[in-house]
């Protein structure tokens, strides 16, 4: 649990999760390119590798070997478990088919378990799970 | 000083020549047999027949394979080609069975995609905007 919060405490690592939330299965090269061109983060590949290792140790991303390629996927499982203790119990879970009026269910990933450095421009937060 | 050649190590020159011409659409410029198994082969873009020649070079040196493997694992392309419409190229090449490790993705001033040349390398396609 401490690993999850420690991993999330760094803004670069949250950016990496933002980008992986947009599309799973990214190579290290693609993650570096996105951080540089979309967020102006001029980090070395080695530094990004280290951030990925922290995220992987916290269980927030998984690496997958596919032939000669290595891809990174987002895993929100630890995130959900980390914040579940403070959230009111939900009924049938995400978008339960039983309760059409329960559309205001708080999105645990986007409402934020506390990002101390203020709101971030999460333009894609409005469209979670778009592909 | 001019850049007249750029070279890419390939695991199989005949296969590479087919991929770079038939799939990517480049044109063979030079093919000179060197020995029983290897040739000096270059291709050019039909849009720039007198432009930089790409050498499809044998990967016989023992350092090549580990170098390529390390780059490919991290998704790093060996070089980049300019295209007018990266999404159209992506669709066209996918229909030919070409494998992409990165679909077209907006990266600031460019939209890029990364594909496997089937001969040991990843290649980037880049469409510059504006």
PDB file of C-alpha atoms in Angstrom:
ATOM      1  CA  UNK A   1       0.000   0.000   0.000  1.00  0.00           C
ATOM      2  CA  UNK A   2       2.825   2.424   0.853  1.00  0.00           C
ATOM      3  CA  UNK A   3       4.361   1.563  -2.517  1.00  0.00           C
ATOM      4  CA  UNK A   4       1.241   2.754  -4.311  1.00  0.00           C
ATOM      5  CA  UNK A   5       1.148   6.136  -2.601  1.00  0.00           C
ATOM      6  CA  UNK A   6       4.875   6.594  -2.955  1.00  0.00           C
ATOM      7  CA  UNK A   7       4.610   5.827  -6.656  1.00  0.00           C
ATOM      8  CA  UNK A   8       1.736   8.274  -7.076  1.00  0.00           C
ATOM      9  CA  UNK A   9       3.506  11.042  -5.160  1.00  0.00           C
ATOM     10  CA  UNK A  10       5.648  11.903  -8.170  1.00  0.00           C
ATOM     11  CA  UNK A  11       4.136  14.053 -10.934  1.00  0.00           C
ATOM     12  CA  UNK A  12       6.160  12.396 -13.702  1.00  0.00           C
ATOM     13  CA  UNK A  13       4.907   8.987 -12.662  1.00  0.00           C
ATOM     14  CA  UNK A  14       1.327  10.265 -12.689  1.00  0.00           C
ATOM     15  CA  UNK A  15       1.942  11.552 -16.213  1.00  0.00           C
ATOM     16  CA  UNK A  16       3.116   8.111 -17.240  1.00  0.00           C
ATOM     17  CA  UNK A  17      -0.119   6.651 -15.862  1.00  0.00           C
ATOM     18  CA  UNK A  18      -2.095   9.352 -17.745  1.00  0.00           C
ATOM     19  CA  UNK A  19      -0.481   8.307 -20.998  1.00  0.00           C
ATOM     20  CA  UNK A  20      -0.950   4.598 -20.378  1.00  0.00           C
ATOM     21  CA  UNK A  21      -4.582   5.240 -19.485  1.00  0.00           C
ATOM     22  CA  UNK A  22      -4.989   6.596 -22.987  1.00  0.00           C
ATOM     23  CA  UNK A  23      -3.599   3.446 -24.544  1.00  0.00           C
ATOM     24  CA  UNK A  24      -2.073   0.316 -23.057  1.00  0.00           C
ATOM     25  CA  UNK A  25       0.815  -1.533 -24.584  1.00  0.00           C
ATOM     26  CA  UNK A  26       3.426   1.184 -24.976  1.00  0.00           C
ATOM     27  CA  UNK A  27       7.127   0.644 -25.458  1.00  0.00           C
ATOM     28  CA  UNK A  28       9.691   2.582 -23.468  1.00  0.00           C
ATOM     29  CA  UNK A  29      10.389   4.616 -26.610  1.00  0.00           C
ATOM     30  CA  UNK A  30       6.761   5.636 -26.947  1.00  0.00           C
ATOM     31  CA  UNK A  31       6.451   6.595 -23.278  1.00  0.00           C
ATOM     32  CA  UNK A  32       9.593   8.742 -23.580  1.00  0.00           C
ATOM     33  CA  UNK A  33       8.239  10.374 -26.727  1.00  0.00           C
ATOM     34  CA  UNK A  34       4.907  11.182 -25.136  1.00  0.00           C
ATOM     35  CA  UNK A  35       6.466  12.695 -22.023  1.00  0.00           C
ATOM     36  CA  UNK A  36       8.800  14.828 -24.114  1.00  0.00           C
ATOM     37  CA  UNK A  37       6.466  16.026 -26.855  1.00  0.00           C
ATOM     38  CA  UNK A  38       3.226  16.285 -24.923  1.00  0.00           C
ATOM     39  CA  UNK A  39       4.447  17.424 -21.538  1.00  0.00           C
ATOM     40  CA  UNK A  40       7.831  18.967 -22.206  1.00  0.00           C
ATOM     41  CA  UNK A  41       9.492  16.616 -19.759  1.00  0.00           C
ATOM     42  CA  UNK A  42      13.068  16.361 -20.895  1.00  0.00           C
ATOM     43  CA  UNK A  43      13.992  13.273 -18.953  1.00  0.00           C
ATOM     44  CA  UNK A  44      16.577  10.746 -19.916  1.00  0.00           C
ATOM     45  CA  UNK A  45      15.477   7.311 -20.977  1.00  0.00           C
ATOM     46  CA  UNK A  46      17.243   5.949 -17.947  1.00  0.00           C
ATOM     47  CA  UNK A  47      15.294   8.222 -15.601  1.00  0.00           C
ATOM     48  CA  UNK A  48      12.018   7.157 -17.183  1.00  0.00           C
ATOM     49  CA  UNK A  49      13.064   3.521 -16.858  1.00  0.00           C
ATOM     50  CA  UNK A  50      13.541   4.097 -13.161  1.00  0.00           C
ATOM     51  CA  UNK A  51      10.105   5.701 -12.834  1.00  0.00           C
ATOM     52  CA  UNK A  52       8.631   2.700 -14.643  1.00  0.00           C
ATOM     53  CA  UNK A  53      10.405   0.368 -12.230  1.00  0.00           C
ATOM     54  CA  UNK A  54       8.835   2.179  -9.255  1.00  0.00           C
ATOM     55  CA  UNK A  55       5.393   1.968 -10.858  1.00  0.00           C
ATOM     56  CA  UNK A  56       5.906  -1.696 -11.624  1.00  0.00           C
ATOM     57  CA  UNK A  57       7.038  -2.455  -8.067  1.00  0.00           C
ATOM     58  CA  UNK A  58       3.833  -0.806  -6.836  1.00  0.00           C
ATOM     59  CA  UNK A  59       1.835  -2.999  -9.202  1.00  0.00           C
ATOM     60  CA  UNK A  60       0.464  -0.007 -11.098  1.00  0.00           C
ATOM     61  CA  UNK A  61       1.939  -1.104 -14.397  1.00  0.00           C
ATOM     62  CA  UNK A  62       2.850  -4.452 -15.822  1.00  0.00           C
ATOM     63  CA  UNK A  63       5.475  -5.203 -18.400  1.00  0.00           C
ATOM     64  CA  UNK A  64       4.755  -7.760 -21.033  1.00  0.00           C
ATOM     65  CA  UNK A  65       7.215  -9.418 -23.357  1.00  0.00           C
ATOM     66  CA  UNK A  66       5.768 -10.054 -26.797  1.00  0.00           C
ATOM     67  CA  UNK A  67       8.337 -11.673 -29.017  1.00  0.00           C
ATOM     68  CA  UNK A  68      11.222  -9.214 -29.299  1.00  0.00           C
ATOM     69  CA  UNK A  69       9.134  -6.310 -27.964  1.00  0.00           C
ATOM     70  CA  UNK A  70       8.481  -5.194 -24.411  1.00  0.00           C
ATOM     71  CA  UNK A  71       5.249  -3.348 -23.660  1.00  0.00           C
ATOM     72  CA  UNK A  72       3.864  -1.599 -20.587  1.00  0.00           C
ATOM     73  CA  UNK A  73       0.248  -1.877 -19.459  1.00  0.00           C
ATOM     74  CA  UNK A  74      -1.645   0.049 -16.801  1.00  0.00           C
ATOM     75  CA  UNK A  75      -3.036  -1.914 -13.851  1.00  0.00           C
ATOM     76  CA  UNK A  76      -5.526   0.078 -11.778  1.00  0.00           C
ATOM     77  CA  UNK A  77      -6.162  -2.788  -9.361  1.00  0.00           C
ATOM     78  CA  UNK A  78      -3.822  -1.507  -6.627  1.00  0.00           C
ATOM     79  CA  UNK A  79      -5.265   1.988  -7.060  1.00  0.00           C
ATOM     80  CA  UNK A  80      -8.795   0.815  -6.456  1.00  0.00           C
ATOM     81  CA  UNK A  81      -7.754  -1.213  -3.422  1.00  0.00           C
ATOM     82  CA  UNK A  82      -5.761   1.716  -2.059  1.00  0.00           C
ATOM     83  CA  UNK A  83      -8.696   4.129  -2.029  1.00  0.00           C
ATOM     84  CA  UNK A  84     -11.527   1.673  -1.406  1.00  0.00           C
ATOM     85  CA  UNK A  85     -11.165   1.963   2.372  1.00  0.00           C
ATOM     86  CA  UNK A  86     -12.399   5.580   2.342  1.00  0.00           C
ATOM     87  CA  UNK A  87     -15.056   5.296  -0.294  1.00  0.00           C
ATOM     88  CA  UNK A  88     -18.650   4.469   0.532  1.00  0.00           C
ATOM     89  CA  UNK A  89     -19.467   0.906  -0.406  1.00  0.00           C
ATOM     90  CA  UNK A  90     -20.822   0.697  -3.901  1.00  0.00           C
ATOM     91  CA  UNK A  91     -23.521  -1.622  -5.087  1.00  0.00           C
ATOM     92  CA  UNK A  92     -22.879  -3.709  -8.112  1.00  0.00           C
ATOM     93  CA  UNK A  93     -19.634  -1.919  -8.893  1.00  0.00           C
ATOM     94  CA  UNK A  94     -18.692   0.090 -11.941  1.00  0.00           C
ATOM     95  CA  UNK A  95     -21.714   1.061 -13.931  1.00  0.00           C
ATOM     96  CA  UNK A  96     -23.932  -1.584 -12.412  1.00  0.00           C
ATOM     97  CA  UNK A  97     -26.669  -2.543 -14.785  1.00  0.00           C
ATOM     98  CA  UNK A  98     -29.166  -2.738 -11.919  1.00  0.00           C
ATOM     99  CA  UNK A  99     -29.145   0.940 -11.021  1.00  0.00           C
ATOM    100  CA  UNK A 100     -29.551   3.296 -13.961  1.00  0.00           C
ATOM    101  CA  UNK A 101     -29.818   6.274 -11.597  1.00  0.00           C
ATOM    102  CA  UNK A 102     -26.435   5.586 -10.082  1.00  0.00           C
ATOM    103  CA  UNK A 103     -24.600   7.446 -12.813  1.00  0.00           C
ATOM    104  CA  UNK A 104     -23.132   9.908 -10.357  1.00  0.00           C
ATOM    105  CA  UNK A 105     -20.909   7.266  -8.815  1.00  0.00           C
ATOM    106  CA  UNK A 106     -17.598   8.911  -8.056  1.00  0.00           C
ATOM    107  CA  UNK A 107     -14.839   7.776 -10.358  1.00  0.00           C
ATOM    108  CA  UNK A 108     -12.208   6.693  -7.884  1.00  0.00           C
ATOM    109  CA  UNK A 109      -9.374   7.123 -10.341  1.00  0.00           C
ATOM    110  CA  UNK A 110     -10.178  10.629 -11.446  1.00  0.00           C
ATOM    111  CA  UNK A 111     -11.598  12.229  -8.322  1.00  0.00           C
ATOM    112  CA  UNK A 112      -8.160  11.782  -6.917  1.00  0.00           C
ATOM    113  CA  UNK A 113      -6.914  10.419  -3.629  1.00  0.00           C
ATOM    114  CA  UNK A 114      -5.202  13.720  -3.023  1.00  0.00           C
ATOM    115  CA  UNK A 115      -2.708  15.197  -5.410  1.00  0.00           C
ATOM    116  CA  UNK A 116      -0.995  17.747  -3.233  1.00  0.00           C
ATOM    117  CA  UNK A 117       0.373  19.885  -6.001  1.00  0.00           C
ATOM    118  CA  UNK A 118      -2.975  21.038  -7.190  1.00  0.00           C
ATOM    119  CA  UNK A 119      -5.214  20.221 -10.084  1.00  0.00           C
ATOM    120  CA  UNK A 120      -3.610  18.963 -13.211  1.00  0.00           C
ATOM    121  CA  UNK A 121      -4.921  19.515 -16.721  1.00  0.00           C
ATOM    122  CA  UNK A 122      -6.402  16.107 -17.210  1.00  0.00           C
ATOM    123  CA  UNK A 123      -8.226  16.757 -20.448  1.00  0.00           C
ATOM    124  CA  UNK A 124      -8.608  13.087 -21.017  1.00  0.00           C
ATOM    125  CA  UNK A 125     -10.178  12.443 -17.643  1.00  0.00           C
ATOM    126  CA  UNK A 126     -13.509  13.238 -19.229  1.00  0.00           C
ATOM    127  CA  UNK A 127     -13.232  10.254 -21.500  1.00  0.00           C
ATOM    128  CA  UNK A 128     -11.982   7.368 -19.449  1.00  0.00           C
ATOM    129  CA  UNK A 129     -11.540   4.111 -21.215  1.00  0.00           C
ATOM    130  CA  UNK A 130     -11.761   5.592 -24.666  1.00  0.00           C
ATOM    131  CA  UNK A 131     -10.288   2.605 -26.367  1.00  0.00           C
TER     132      UNK A 131
ATOM    133  CA  UNK B   1      29.723  17.584 -47.506  1.00  0.00           C
ATOM    134  CA  UNK B   2      26.564  15.635 -48.293  1.00  0.00           C
ATOM    135  CA  UNK B   3      24.758  12.642 -46.825  1.00  0.00           C
ATOM    136  CA  UNK B   4      24.500  10.268 -49.760  1.00  0.00           C
ATOM    137  CA  UNK B   5      24.177   6.960 -47.908  1.00  0.00           C
ATOM    138  CA  UNK B   6      22.546   5.747 -44.739  1.00  0.00           C
ATOM    139  CA  UNK B   7      22.829   2.122 -43.784  1.00  0.00           C
ATOM    140  CA  UNK B   8      20.648  -0.372 -42.004  1.00  0.00           C
ATOM    141  CA  UNK B   9      21.805  -3.822 -40.936  1.00  0.00           C
ATOM    142  CA  UNK B  10      19.394  -6.498 -42.064  1.00  0.00           C
ATOM    143  CA  UNK B  11      19.226 -10.170 -41.193  1.00  0.00           C
ATOM    144  CA  UNK B  12      18.438 -11.251 -44.765  1.00  0.00           C
ATOM    145  CA  UNK B  13      19.251  -9.003 -47.706  1.00  0.00           C
ATOM    146  CA  UNK B  14      16.855 -10.623 -50.200  1.00  0.00           C
ATOM    147  CA  UNK B  15      13.990 -10.512 -47.724  1.00  0.00           C
ATOM    148  CA  UNK B  16      14.861  -6.937 -46.807  1.00  0.00           C
ATOM    149  CA  UNK B  17      14.924  -5.872 -50.447  1.00  0.00           C
ATOM    150  CA  UNK B  18      11.427  -7.306 -50.871  1.00  0.00           C
ATOM    151  CA  UNK B  19      10.141  -5.571 -47.747  1.00  0.00           C
ATOM    152  CA  UNK B  20      11.685  -2.191 -48.474  1.00  0.00           C
ATOM    153  CA  UNK B  21      10.488  -2.209 -52.094  1.00  0.00           C
ATOM    154  CA  UNK B  22       7.236  -4.179 -52.131  1.00  0.00           C
ATOM    155  CA  UNK B  23       5.854  -3.142 -48.752  1.00  0.00           C
ATOM    156  CA  UNK B  24       7.413   0.261 -48.104  1.00  0.00           C
ATOM    157  CA  UNK B  25       7.505   1.259 -51.767  1.00  0.00           C
ATOM    158  CA  UNK B  26      11.175   2.204 -52.178  1.00  0.00           C
ATOM    159  CA  UNK B  27      13.008   1.444 -55.411  1.00  0.00           C
ATOM    160  CA  UNK B  28      16.172  -0.603 -55.856  1.00  0.00           C
ATOM    161  CA  UNK B  29      18.998   1.614 -57.033  1.00  0.00           C
ATOM    162  CA  UNK B  30      22.113  -0.556 -56.850  1.00  0.00           C
ATOM    163  CA  UNK B  31      22.727  -4.279 -56.445  1.00  0.00           C
ATOM    164  CA  UNK B  32      26.301  -5.483 -56.762  1.00  0.00           C
ATOM    165  CA  UNK B  33      27.223  -9.024 -55.654  1.00  0.00           C
ATOM    166  CA  UNK B  34      30.096  -8.982 -53.169  1.00  0.00           C
ATOM    167  CA  UNK B  35      30.497 -12.672 -52.474  1.00  0.00           C
ATOM    168  CA  UNK B  36      28.458 -15.831 -52.609  1.00  0.00           C
ATOM    169  CA  UNK B  37      25.952 -14.634 -50.006  1.00  0.00           C
ATOM    170  CA  UNK B  38      26.132 -10.882 -49.846  1.00  0.00           C
ATOM    171  CA  UNK B  39      25.586  -7.899 -52.082  1.00  0.00           C
ATOM    172  CA  UNK B  40      25.870  -4.174 -51.965  1.00  0.00           C
ATOM    173  CA  UNK B  41      22.224  -3.172 -52.163  1.00  0.00           C
ATOM    174  CA  UNK B  42      20.752   0.284 -51.944  1.00  0.00           C
ATOM    175  CA  UNK B  43      17.206   1.577 -52.271  1.00  0.00           C
ATOM    176  CA  UNK B  44      15.867   5.079 -52.792  1.00  0.00           C
ATOM    177  CA  UNK B  45      12.527   6.769 -52.456  1.00  0.00           C
ATOM    178  CA  UNK B  46      10.712   7.033 -55.806  1.00  0.00           C
ATOM    179  CA  UNK B  47       9.925  10.584 -54.714  1.00  0.00           C
ATOM    180  CA  UNK B  48      13.656  11.344 -54.503  1.00  0.00           C
ATOM    181  CA  UNK B  49      15.426   8.959 -56.914  1.00  0.00           C
ATOM    182  CA  UNK B  50      18.614  10.991 -56.650  1.00  0.00           C
ATOM    183  CA  UNK B  51      18.287  11.444 -52.899  1.00  0.00           C
ATOM    184  CA  UNK B  52      19.962   9.619 -50.040  1.00  0.00           C
ATOM    185  CA  UNK B  53      20.447   5.923 -50.711  1.00  0.00           C
ATOM    186  CA  UNK B  54      19.587   3.466 -47.993  1.00  0.00           C
ATOM    187  CA  UNK B  55      22.104   0.600 -47.805  1.00  0.00           C
ATOM    188  CA  UNK B  56      20.643  -2.763 -46.808  1.00  0.00           C
ATOM    189  CA  UNK B  57      23.726  -4.081 -45.126  1.00  0.00           C
ATOM    190  CA  UNK B  58      24.385  -7.661 -43.947  1.00  0.00           C
ATOM    191  CA  UNK B  59      24.251  -8.105 -40.158  1.00  0.00           C
ATOM    192  CA  UNK B  60      27.251 -10.391 -40.073  1.00  0.00           C
ATOM    193  CA  UNK B  61      29.167  -8.520 -37.383  1.00  0.00           C
ATOM    194  CA  UNK B  62      28.537 -10.125 -33.965  1.00  0.00           C
ATOM    195  CA  UNK B  63      27.782  -6.745 -32.389  1.00  0.00           C
ATOM    196  CA  UNK B  64      24.781  -6.107 -34.612  1.00  0.00           C
ATOM    197  CA  UNK B  65      22.320  -8.605 -33.174  1.00  0.00           C
ATOM    198  CA  UNK B  66      22.634  -7.614 -29.492  1.00  0.00           C
ATOM    199  CA  UNK B  67      22.447  -3.949 -30.519  1.00  0.00           C
ATOM    200  CA  UNK B  68      19.298  -4.524 -32.547  1.00  0.00           C
ATOM    201  CA  UNK B  69      17.712  -6.701 -29.868  1.00  0.00           C
ATOM    202  CA  UNK B  70      18.234  -4.056 -27.193  1.00  0.00           C
ATOM    203  CA  UNK B  71      16.751  -1.305 -29.360  1.00  0.00           C
ATOM    204  CA  UNK B  72      13.787  -3.400 -30.436  1.00  0.00           C
ATOM    205  CA  UNK B  73      12.974  -4.446 -26.864  1.00  0.00           C
ATOM    206  CA  UNK B  74      12.646  -0.790 -25.913  1.00  0.00           C
ATOM    207  CA  UNK B  75      10.717   0.050 -29.078  1.00  0.00           C
ATOM    208  CA  UNK B  76      13.427   2.300 -30.503  1.00  0.00           C
ATOM    209  CA  UNK B  77      13.423   2.689 -34.299  1.00  0.00           C
ATOM    210  CA  UNK B  78      16.707   2.517 -36.184  1.00  0.00           C
ATOM    211  CA  UNK B  79      15.661   5.416 -38.411  1.00  0.00           C
ATOM    212  CA  UNK B  80      12.663   7.439 -39.519  1.00  0.00           C
ATOM    213  CA  UNK B  81      10.950   7.972 -42.868  1.00  0.00           C
ATOM    214  CA  UNK B  82       8.781  10.956 -43.761  1.00  0.00           C
ATOM    215  CA  UNK B  83       5.248  10.292 -44.968  1.00  0.00           C
ATOM    216  CA  UNK B  84       2.416  12.616 -45.999  1.00  0.00           C
ATOM    217  CA  UNK B  85      -0.297  10.701 -44.175  1.00  0.00           C
ATOM    218  CA  UNK B  86       0.862   8.368 -41.438  1.00  0.00           C
ATOM    219  CA  UNK B  87      -2.601   6.988 -40.726  1.00  0.00           C
ATOM    220  CA  UNK B  88      -3.141   6.060 -44.364  1.00  0.00           C
ATOM    221  CA  UNK B  89       0.265   4.346 -44.461  1.00  0.00           C
ATOM    222  CA  UNK B  90      -0.571   2.530 -41.249  1.00  0.00           C
ATOM    223  CA  UNK B  91      -3.801   1.152 -42.728  1.00  0.00           C
ATOM    224  CA  UNK B  92      -2.146   0.258 -46.025  1.00  0.00           C
ATOM    225  CA  UNK B  93       0.799  -1.539 -44.415  1.00  0.00           C
ATOM    226  CA  UNK B  94      -1.325  -3.347 -41.855  1.00  0.00           C
ATOM    227  CA  UNK B  95      -3.316  -4.849 -44.692  1.00  0.00           C
ATOM    228  CA  UNK B  96      -0.029  -6.203 -46.033  1.00  0.00           C
ATOM    229  CA  UNK B  97       0.586  -7.888 -42.693  1.00  0.00           C
ATOM    230  CA  UNK B  98       3.144  -5.401 -41.395  1.00  0.00           C
ATOM    231  CA  UNK B  99       3.403  -5.385 -37.598  1.00  0.00           C
ATOM    232  CA  UNK B 100       3.385  -2.059 -35.765  1.00  0.00           C
ATOM    233  CA  UNK B 101       4.737  -1.651 -32.246  1.00  0.00           C
ATOM    234  CA  UNK B 102       3.205   1.819 -32.085  1.00  0.00           C
ATOM    235  CA  UNK B 103       0.094   2.890 -33.990  1.00  0.00           C
ATOM    236  CA  UNK B 104      -0.100   6.476 -35.240  1.00  0.00           C
ATOM    237  CA  UNK B 105       0.282   8.729 -32.207  1.00  0.00           C
ATOM    238  CA  UNK B 106       0.337  12.499 -31.998  1.00  0.00           C
ATOM    239  CA  UNK B 107       3.675  13.682 -30.633  1.00  0.00           C
ATOM    240  CA  UNK B 108       3.592  17.460 -30.701  1.00  0.00           C
ATOM    241  CA  UNK B 109       4.585  18.670 -34.188  1.00  0.00           C
ATOM    242  CA  UNK B 110       4.619  15.157 -35.627  1.00  0.00           C
ATOM    243  CA  UNK B 111       2.428  12.107 -35.755  1.00  0.00           C
ATOM    244  CA  UNK B 112       4.516   8.975 -35.634  1.00  0.00           C
ATOM    245  CA  UNK B 113       4.116   5.231 -35.914  1.00  0.00           C
ATOM    246  CA  UNK B 114       6.659   2.435 -35.488  1.00  0.00           C
ATOM    247  CA  UNK B 115       6.783  -0.783 -37.487  1.00  0.00           C
ATOM    248  CA  UNK B 116       8.892  -3.936 -37.703  1.00  0.00           C
ATOM    249  CA  UNK B 117      10.904  -4.352 -40.912  1.00  0.00           C
ATOM    250  CA  UNK B 118      10.980  -8.183 -40.408  1.00  0.00           C
ATOM    251  CA  UNK B 119      14.766  -8.075 -40.771  1.00  0.00           C
ATOM    252  CA  UNK B 120      15.756  -7.112 -37.250  1.00  0.00           C
ATOM    253  CA  UNK B 121      14.788  -3.438 -37.041  1.00  0.00           C
ATOM    254  CA  UNK B 122      12.031  -1.083 -36.061  1.00  0.00           C
ATOM    255  CA  UNK B 123      11.317   1.847 -38.376  1.00  0.00           C
ATOM    256  CA  UNK B 124       9.493   5.055 -37.608  1.00  0.00           C
ATOM    257  CA  UNK B 125       7.081   6.767 -39.974  1.00  0.00           C
ATOM    258  CA  UNK B 126       6.663  10.474 -39.267  1.00  0.00           C
ATOM    259  CA  UNK B 127       4.190  12.962 -40.595  1.00  0.00           C
ATOM    260  CA  UNK B 128       5.188  16.556 -39.911  1.00  0.00           C
ATOM    261  CA  UNK B 129       2.378  19.019 -39.401  1.00  0.00           C
ATOM    262  CA  UNK B 130       2.408  22.559 -40.601  1.00  0.00           C
TER     263      UNK B 130
END
